[in-house]
Coordinates of C-alpha atoms (C1' of nucleotides) in Angstrom, one line a residue:
Chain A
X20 CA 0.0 0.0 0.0
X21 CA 3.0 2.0 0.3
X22 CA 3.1 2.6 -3.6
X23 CA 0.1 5.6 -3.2
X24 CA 0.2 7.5 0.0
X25 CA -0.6 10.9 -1.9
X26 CA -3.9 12.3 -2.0
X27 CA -4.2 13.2 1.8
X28 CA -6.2 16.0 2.2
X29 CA -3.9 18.1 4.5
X30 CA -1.7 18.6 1.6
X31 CA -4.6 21.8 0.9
X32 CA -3.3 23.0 4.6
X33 CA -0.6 25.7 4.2
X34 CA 0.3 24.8 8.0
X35 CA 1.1 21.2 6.9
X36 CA 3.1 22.1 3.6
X37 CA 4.9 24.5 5.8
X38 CA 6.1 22.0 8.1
X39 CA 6.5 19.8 5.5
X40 CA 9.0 22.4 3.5
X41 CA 11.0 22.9 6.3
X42 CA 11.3 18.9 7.3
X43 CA 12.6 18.9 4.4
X44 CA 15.1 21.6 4.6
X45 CA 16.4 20.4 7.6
X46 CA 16.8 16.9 6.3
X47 CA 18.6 18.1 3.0
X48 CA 21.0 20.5 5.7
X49 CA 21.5 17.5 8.0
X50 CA 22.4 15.6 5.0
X51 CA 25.3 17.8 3.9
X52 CA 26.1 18.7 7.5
X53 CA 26.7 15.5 8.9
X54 CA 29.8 14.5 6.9
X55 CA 31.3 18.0 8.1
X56 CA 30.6 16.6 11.4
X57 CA 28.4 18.8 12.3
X58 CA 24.1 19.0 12.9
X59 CA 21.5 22.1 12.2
X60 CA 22.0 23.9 15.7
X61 CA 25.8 23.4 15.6
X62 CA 26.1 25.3 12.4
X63 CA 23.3 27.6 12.8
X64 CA 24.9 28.9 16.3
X65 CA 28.2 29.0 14.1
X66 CA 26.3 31.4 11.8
X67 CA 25.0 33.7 13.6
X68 CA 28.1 34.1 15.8
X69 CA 29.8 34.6 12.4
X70 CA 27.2 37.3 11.4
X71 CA 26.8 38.5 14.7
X72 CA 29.9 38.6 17.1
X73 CA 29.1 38.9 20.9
X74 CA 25.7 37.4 21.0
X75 CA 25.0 35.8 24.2
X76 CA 24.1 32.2 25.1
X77 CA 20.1 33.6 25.6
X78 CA 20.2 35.6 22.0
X79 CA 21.8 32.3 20.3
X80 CA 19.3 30.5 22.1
X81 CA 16.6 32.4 20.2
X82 CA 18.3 32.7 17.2
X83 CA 18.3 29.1 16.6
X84 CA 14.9 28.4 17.8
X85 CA 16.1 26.1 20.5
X86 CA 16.3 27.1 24.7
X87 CA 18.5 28.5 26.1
X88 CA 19.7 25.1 28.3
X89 CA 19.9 23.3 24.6
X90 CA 22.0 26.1 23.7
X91 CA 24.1 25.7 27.0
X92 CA 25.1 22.9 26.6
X93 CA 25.7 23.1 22.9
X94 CA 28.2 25.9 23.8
X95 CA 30.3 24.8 26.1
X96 CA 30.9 21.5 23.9
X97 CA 32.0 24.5 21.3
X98 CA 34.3 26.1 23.8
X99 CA 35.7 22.6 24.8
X100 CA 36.5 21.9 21.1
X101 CA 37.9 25.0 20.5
X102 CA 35.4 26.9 18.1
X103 CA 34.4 29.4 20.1
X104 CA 35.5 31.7 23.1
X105 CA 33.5 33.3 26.2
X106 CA 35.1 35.6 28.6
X107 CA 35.8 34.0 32.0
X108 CA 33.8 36.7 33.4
X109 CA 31.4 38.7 32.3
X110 CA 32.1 42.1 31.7
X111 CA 28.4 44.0 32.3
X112 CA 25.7 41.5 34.0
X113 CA 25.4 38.2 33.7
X114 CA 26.0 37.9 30.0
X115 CA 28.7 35.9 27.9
X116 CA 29.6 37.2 25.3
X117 CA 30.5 34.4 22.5
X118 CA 32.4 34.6 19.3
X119 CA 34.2 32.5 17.0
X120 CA 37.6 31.4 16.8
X121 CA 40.0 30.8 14.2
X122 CA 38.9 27.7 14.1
X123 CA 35.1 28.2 14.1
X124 CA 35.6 30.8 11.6
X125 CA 37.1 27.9 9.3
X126 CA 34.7 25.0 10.2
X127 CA 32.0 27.5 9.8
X128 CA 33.2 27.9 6.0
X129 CA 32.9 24.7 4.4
X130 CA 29.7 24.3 6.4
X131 CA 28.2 27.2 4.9
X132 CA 29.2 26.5 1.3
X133 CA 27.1 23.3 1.5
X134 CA 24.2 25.3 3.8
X135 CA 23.8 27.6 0.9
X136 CA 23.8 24.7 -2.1
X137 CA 20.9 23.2 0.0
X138 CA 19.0 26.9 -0.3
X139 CA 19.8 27.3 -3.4
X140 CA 18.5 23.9 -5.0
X141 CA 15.6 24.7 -2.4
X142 CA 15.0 27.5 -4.8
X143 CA 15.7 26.6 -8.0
X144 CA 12.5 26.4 -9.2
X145 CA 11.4 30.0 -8.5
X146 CA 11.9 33.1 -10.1
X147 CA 13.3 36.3 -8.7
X148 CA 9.8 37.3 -8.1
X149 CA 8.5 34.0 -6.7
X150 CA 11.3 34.6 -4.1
X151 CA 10.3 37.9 -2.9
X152 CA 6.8 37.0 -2.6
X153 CA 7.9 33.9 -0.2
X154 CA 9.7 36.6 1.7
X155 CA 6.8 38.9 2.2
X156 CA 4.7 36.4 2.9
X157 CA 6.5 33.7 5.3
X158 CA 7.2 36.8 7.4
X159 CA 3.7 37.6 7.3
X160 CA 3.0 34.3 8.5
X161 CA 5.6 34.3 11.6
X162 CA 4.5 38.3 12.4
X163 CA 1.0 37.1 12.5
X164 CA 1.6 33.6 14.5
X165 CA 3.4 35.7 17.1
X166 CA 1.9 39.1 17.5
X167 CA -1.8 37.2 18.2
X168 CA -0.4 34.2 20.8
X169 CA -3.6 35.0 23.4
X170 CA -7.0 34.0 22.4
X171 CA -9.1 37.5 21.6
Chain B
X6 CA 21.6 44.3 24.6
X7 CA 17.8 42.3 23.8
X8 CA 16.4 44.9 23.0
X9 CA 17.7 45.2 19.5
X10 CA 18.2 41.5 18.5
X11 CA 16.4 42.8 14.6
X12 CA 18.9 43.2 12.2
X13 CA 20.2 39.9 11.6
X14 CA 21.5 39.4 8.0
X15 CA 20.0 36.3 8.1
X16 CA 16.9 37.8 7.7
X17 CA 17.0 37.8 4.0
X18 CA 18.1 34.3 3.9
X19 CA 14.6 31.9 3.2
X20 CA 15.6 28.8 4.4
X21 CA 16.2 31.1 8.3
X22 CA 12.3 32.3 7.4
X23 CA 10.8 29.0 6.6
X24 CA 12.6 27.6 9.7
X25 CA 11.7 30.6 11.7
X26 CA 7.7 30.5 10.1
X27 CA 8.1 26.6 11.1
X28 CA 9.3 27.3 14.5
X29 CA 6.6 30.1 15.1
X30 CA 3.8 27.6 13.7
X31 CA 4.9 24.9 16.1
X32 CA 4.7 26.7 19.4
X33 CA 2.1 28.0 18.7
X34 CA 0.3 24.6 18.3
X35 CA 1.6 23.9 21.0
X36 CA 0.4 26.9 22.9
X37 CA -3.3 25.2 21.9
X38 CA -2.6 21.6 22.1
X39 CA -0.9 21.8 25.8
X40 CA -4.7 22.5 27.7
X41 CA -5.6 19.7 25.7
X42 CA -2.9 17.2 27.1
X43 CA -1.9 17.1 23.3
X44 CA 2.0 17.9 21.4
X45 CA 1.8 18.4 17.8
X46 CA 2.7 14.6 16.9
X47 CA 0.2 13.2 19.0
X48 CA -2.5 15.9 17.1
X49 CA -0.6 15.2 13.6
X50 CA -1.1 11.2 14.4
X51 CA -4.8 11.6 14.9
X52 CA -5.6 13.7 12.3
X53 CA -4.0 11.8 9.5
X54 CA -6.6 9.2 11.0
X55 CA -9.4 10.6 10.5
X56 CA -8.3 12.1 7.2
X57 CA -7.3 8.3 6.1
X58 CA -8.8 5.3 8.4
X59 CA -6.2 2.6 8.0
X60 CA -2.8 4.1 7.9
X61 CA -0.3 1.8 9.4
X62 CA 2.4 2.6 11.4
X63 CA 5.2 3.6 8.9
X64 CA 2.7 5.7 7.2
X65 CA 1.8 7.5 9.8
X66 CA 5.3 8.3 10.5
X67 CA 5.9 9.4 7.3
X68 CA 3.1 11.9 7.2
X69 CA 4.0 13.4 11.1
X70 CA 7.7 13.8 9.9
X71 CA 9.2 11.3 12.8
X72 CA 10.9 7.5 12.3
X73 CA 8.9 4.5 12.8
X74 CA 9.9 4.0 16.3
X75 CA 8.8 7.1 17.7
X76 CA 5.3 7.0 16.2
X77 CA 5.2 3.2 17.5
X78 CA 6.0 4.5 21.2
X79 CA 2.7 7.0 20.5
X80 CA 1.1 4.7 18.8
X81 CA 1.0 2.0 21.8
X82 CA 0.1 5.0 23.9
X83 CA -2.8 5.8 22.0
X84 CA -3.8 2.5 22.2
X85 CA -3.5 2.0 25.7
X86 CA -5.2 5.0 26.0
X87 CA -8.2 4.1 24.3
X88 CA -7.8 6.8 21.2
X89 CA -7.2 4.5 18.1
X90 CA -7.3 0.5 17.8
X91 CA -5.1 -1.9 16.0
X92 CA -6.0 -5.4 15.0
X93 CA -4.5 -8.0 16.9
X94 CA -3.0 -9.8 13.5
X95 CA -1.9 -8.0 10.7
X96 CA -4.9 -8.7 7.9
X97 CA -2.3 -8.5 5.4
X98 CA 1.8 -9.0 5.4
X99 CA 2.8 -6.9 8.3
X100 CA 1.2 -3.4 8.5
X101 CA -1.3 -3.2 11.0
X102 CA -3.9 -0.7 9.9
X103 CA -5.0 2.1 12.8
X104 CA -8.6 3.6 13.2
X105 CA -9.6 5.8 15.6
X106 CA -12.4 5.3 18.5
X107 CA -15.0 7.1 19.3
X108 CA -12.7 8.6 22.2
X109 CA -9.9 9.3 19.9
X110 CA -12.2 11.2 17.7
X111 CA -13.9 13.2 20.4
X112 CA -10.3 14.3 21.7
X113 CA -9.2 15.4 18.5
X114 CA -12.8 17.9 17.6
X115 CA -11.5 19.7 20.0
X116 CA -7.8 20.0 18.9
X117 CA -8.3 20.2 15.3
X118 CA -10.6 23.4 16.1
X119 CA -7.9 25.0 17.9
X120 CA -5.4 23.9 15.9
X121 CA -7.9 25.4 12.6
X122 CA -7.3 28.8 14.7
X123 CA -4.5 29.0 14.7
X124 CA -3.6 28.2 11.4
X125 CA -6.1 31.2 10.6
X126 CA -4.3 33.1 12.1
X127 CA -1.2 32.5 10.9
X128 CA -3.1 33.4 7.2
X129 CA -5.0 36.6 8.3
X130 CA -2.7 38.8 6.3
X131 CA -2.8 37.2 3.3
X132 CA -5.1 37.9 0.2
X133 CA -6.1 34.7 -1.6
X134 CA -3.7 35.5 -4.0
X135 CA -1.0 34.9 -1.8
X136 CA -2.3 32.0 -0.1
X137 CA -2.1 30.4 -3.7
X138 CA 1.4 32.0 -4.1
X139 CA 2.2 30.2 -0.5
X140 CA 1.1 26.9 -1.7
X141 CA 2.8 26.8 -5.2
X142 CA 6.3 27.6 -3.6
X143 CA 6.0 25.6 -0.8
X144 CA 5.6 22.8 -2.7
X145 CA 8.2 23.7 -5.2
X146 CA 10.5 24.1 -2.4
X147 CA 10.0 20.6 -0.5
X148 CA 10.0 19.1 -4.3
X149 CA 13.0 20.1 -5.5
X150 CA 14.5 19.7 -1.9
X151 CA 14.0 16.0 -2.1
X152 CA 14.3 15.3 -5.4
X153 CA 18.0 16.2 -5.7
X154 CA 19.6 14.8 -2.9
X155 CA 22.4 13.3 -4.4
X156 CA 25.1 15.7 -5.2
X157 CA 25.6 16.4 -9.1
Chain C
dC20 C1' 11.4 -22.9 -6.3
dA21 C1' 15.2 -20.1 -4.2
dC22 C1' 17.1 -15.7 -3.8
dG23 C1' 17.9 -10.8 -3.0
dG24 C1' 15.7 -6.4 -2.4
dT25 C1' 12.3 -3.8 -0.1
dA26 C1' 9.1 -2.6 3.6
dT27 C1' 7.2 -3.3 8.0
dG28 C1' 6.7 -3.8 13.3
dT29 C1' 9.2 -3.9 17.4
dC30 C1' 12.8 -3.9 21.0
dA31 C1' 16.9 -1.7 23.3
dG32 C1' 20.0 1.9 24.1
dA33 C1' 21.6 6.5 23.8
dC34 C1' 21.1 11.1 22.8
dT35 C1' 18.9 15.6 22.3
dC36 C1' 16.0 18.8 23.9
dC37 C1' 12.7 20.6 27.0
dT38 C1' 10.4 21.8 31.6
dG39 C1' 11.2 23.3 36.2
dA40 C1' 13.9 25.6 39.4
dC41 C1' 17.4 28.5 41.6
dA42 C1' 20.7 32.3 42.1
dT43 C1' 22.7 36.4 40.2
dG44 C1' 22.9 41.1 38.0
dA45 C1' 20.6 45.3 35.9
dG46 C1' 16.9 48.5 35.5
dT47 C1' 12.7 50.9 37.5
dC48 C1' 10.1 53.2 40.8
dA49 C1' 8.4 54.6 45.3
Chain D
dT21 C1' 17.8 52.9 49.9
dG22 C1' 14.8 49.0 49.2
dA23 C1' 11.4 46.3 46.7
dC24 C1' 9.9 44.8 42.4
dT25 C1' 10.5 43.2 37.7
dC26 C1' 13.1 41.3 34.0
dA27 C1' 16.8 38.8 31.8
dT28 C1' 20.6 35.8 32.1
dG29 C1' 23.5 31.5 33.2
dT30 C1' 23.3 27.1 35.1
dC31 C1' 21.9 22.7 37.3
dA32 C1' 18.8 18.6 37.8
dG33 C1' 15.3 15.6 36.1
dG34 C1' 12.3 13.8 32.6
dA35 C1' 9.8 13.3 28.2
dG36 C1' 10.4 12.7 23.4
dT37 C1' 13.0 11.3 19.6
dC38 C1' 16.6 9.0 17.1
dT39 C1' 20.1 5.3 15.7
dG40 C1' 20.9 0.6 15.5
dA41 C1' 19.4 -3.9 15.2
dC42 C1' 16.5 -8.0 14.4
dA43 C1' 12.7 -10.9 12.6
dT44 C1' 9.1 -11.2 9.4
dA45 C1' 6.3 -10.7 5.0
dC46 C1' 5.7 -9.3 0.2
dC47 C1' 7.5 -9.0 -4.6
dG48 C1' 10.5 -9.3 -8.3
dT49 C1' 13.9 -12.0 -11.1
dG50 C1' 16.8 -15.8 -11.9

DNA sequence: CACGGTATGTCAGACTCCTGACATGAGTCA
DNA sequence: TGACTCATGTCAGGAGTCTGACATACCGTG
């Protein structure tokens, strides 16, 4: 029976075809990210410390969609191996400010190469304008599924 | 520092919006599901039931984006529980076709309502136009994510 | 018929991530 | 100054999911 499991009827619901879209994005990224040695939250904590020096463990956390606890624990295996530093102290507060190493900054590339052949074949079939239109309106999605969280 | 965390250059990159539309989407359900003793597989598992009586375990997997095992250990839980029933023998080679109960049916009215809501939401700003748009690309995306995963 | 390839259900172990909780530091306001 | 609120880092425990493995059942080709 496995030969015609098409025709469900959720494949009309934009919230299943969005989930569906990204399971498949982080499957393809997982794909190419795994002989690198690394997973999704490894490189995507990689990224935005390379975009964004200084973020803190709490501002990763969110940045990756992940809590801050998974982040924790994420980077202080990163410190361990060496691909990213925190102060000993922190200099205002309570926050760590993280960034990359040398050696971040170069794991970080080849990962990224292969992050960005995923997006890219992701997109392939679109045009230029097909691409700003998903722009406008997956962040019309996320601004709506956020700004509205209690029940009117 | 949190409160500018905008600005990301990220921001222009669509795989980070479809994972950040993805993430959004999924707390949000959730958010609904949680009063209802429900996570979003549990709600997925069900309503691929009633959508298709007779999906069997691997199929059901499939369609709520997890392995085999994992919708097994819910599966057994659900049938503890009294939500969906399995046969004893397999009427045909191994798959064991689920069906909901009556219970399992009852519990997921409610969800699939709140879960509907939601998903409204999460399309209030968007003509019908767009919603098309949404649709087309989406599946564009996940197509040509899974049909090239080999390296060319 | 025998065989290999594929798909399924299930068990066991390990891992990831989350929920809950606590203490600390900064900002706000009386 | 002191109390309150918020954000952060961190620890402990548990729920959920995955990887790996095994046995079984169908289907194709030889």
């Amino acid at each position: 029976m496995s030969q015609r499991e098409a025709g469900i009827d959720l494949d009309t619901s934009l919230g299943y075809l969005l989930k569906e879209a990204a399971s498949a994005l982080r499957t393809a990224m997982e794909e190419v990210l795994r002989p690198l040695g690394m997973n999704v939250t490894h490189y995507s904590c990689l990224e935005l410390l390379a975009q964004r020096p200084g973020l803190s463990n709490s501002e990763l956390a969110r940045g990756a969609f992940v809590t801050r606890q998974s982040m924790n624990t994420l980077l202080q295996a990163l410190e361990r191996d060496g691909f990213v530093t925190r102060p000993a102290a922190p200099p205002v507060g309570k926050a760590l400010p993280a960034r990359l190493t040398p050696r971040g900054r170069q794991s970080l590339e080849a990962a990224s190469a292969a992050v960005r052949s995923v997006e890219e074949r992701m997109l392939s079939g679109l045009t230029g304008e097909d691409r700003s239109e998903a722009f406008r309106i997956l962040r019309s999605m996320t601004r709506a599924l956020r700004e509205g969280p209690v029940d009117s």
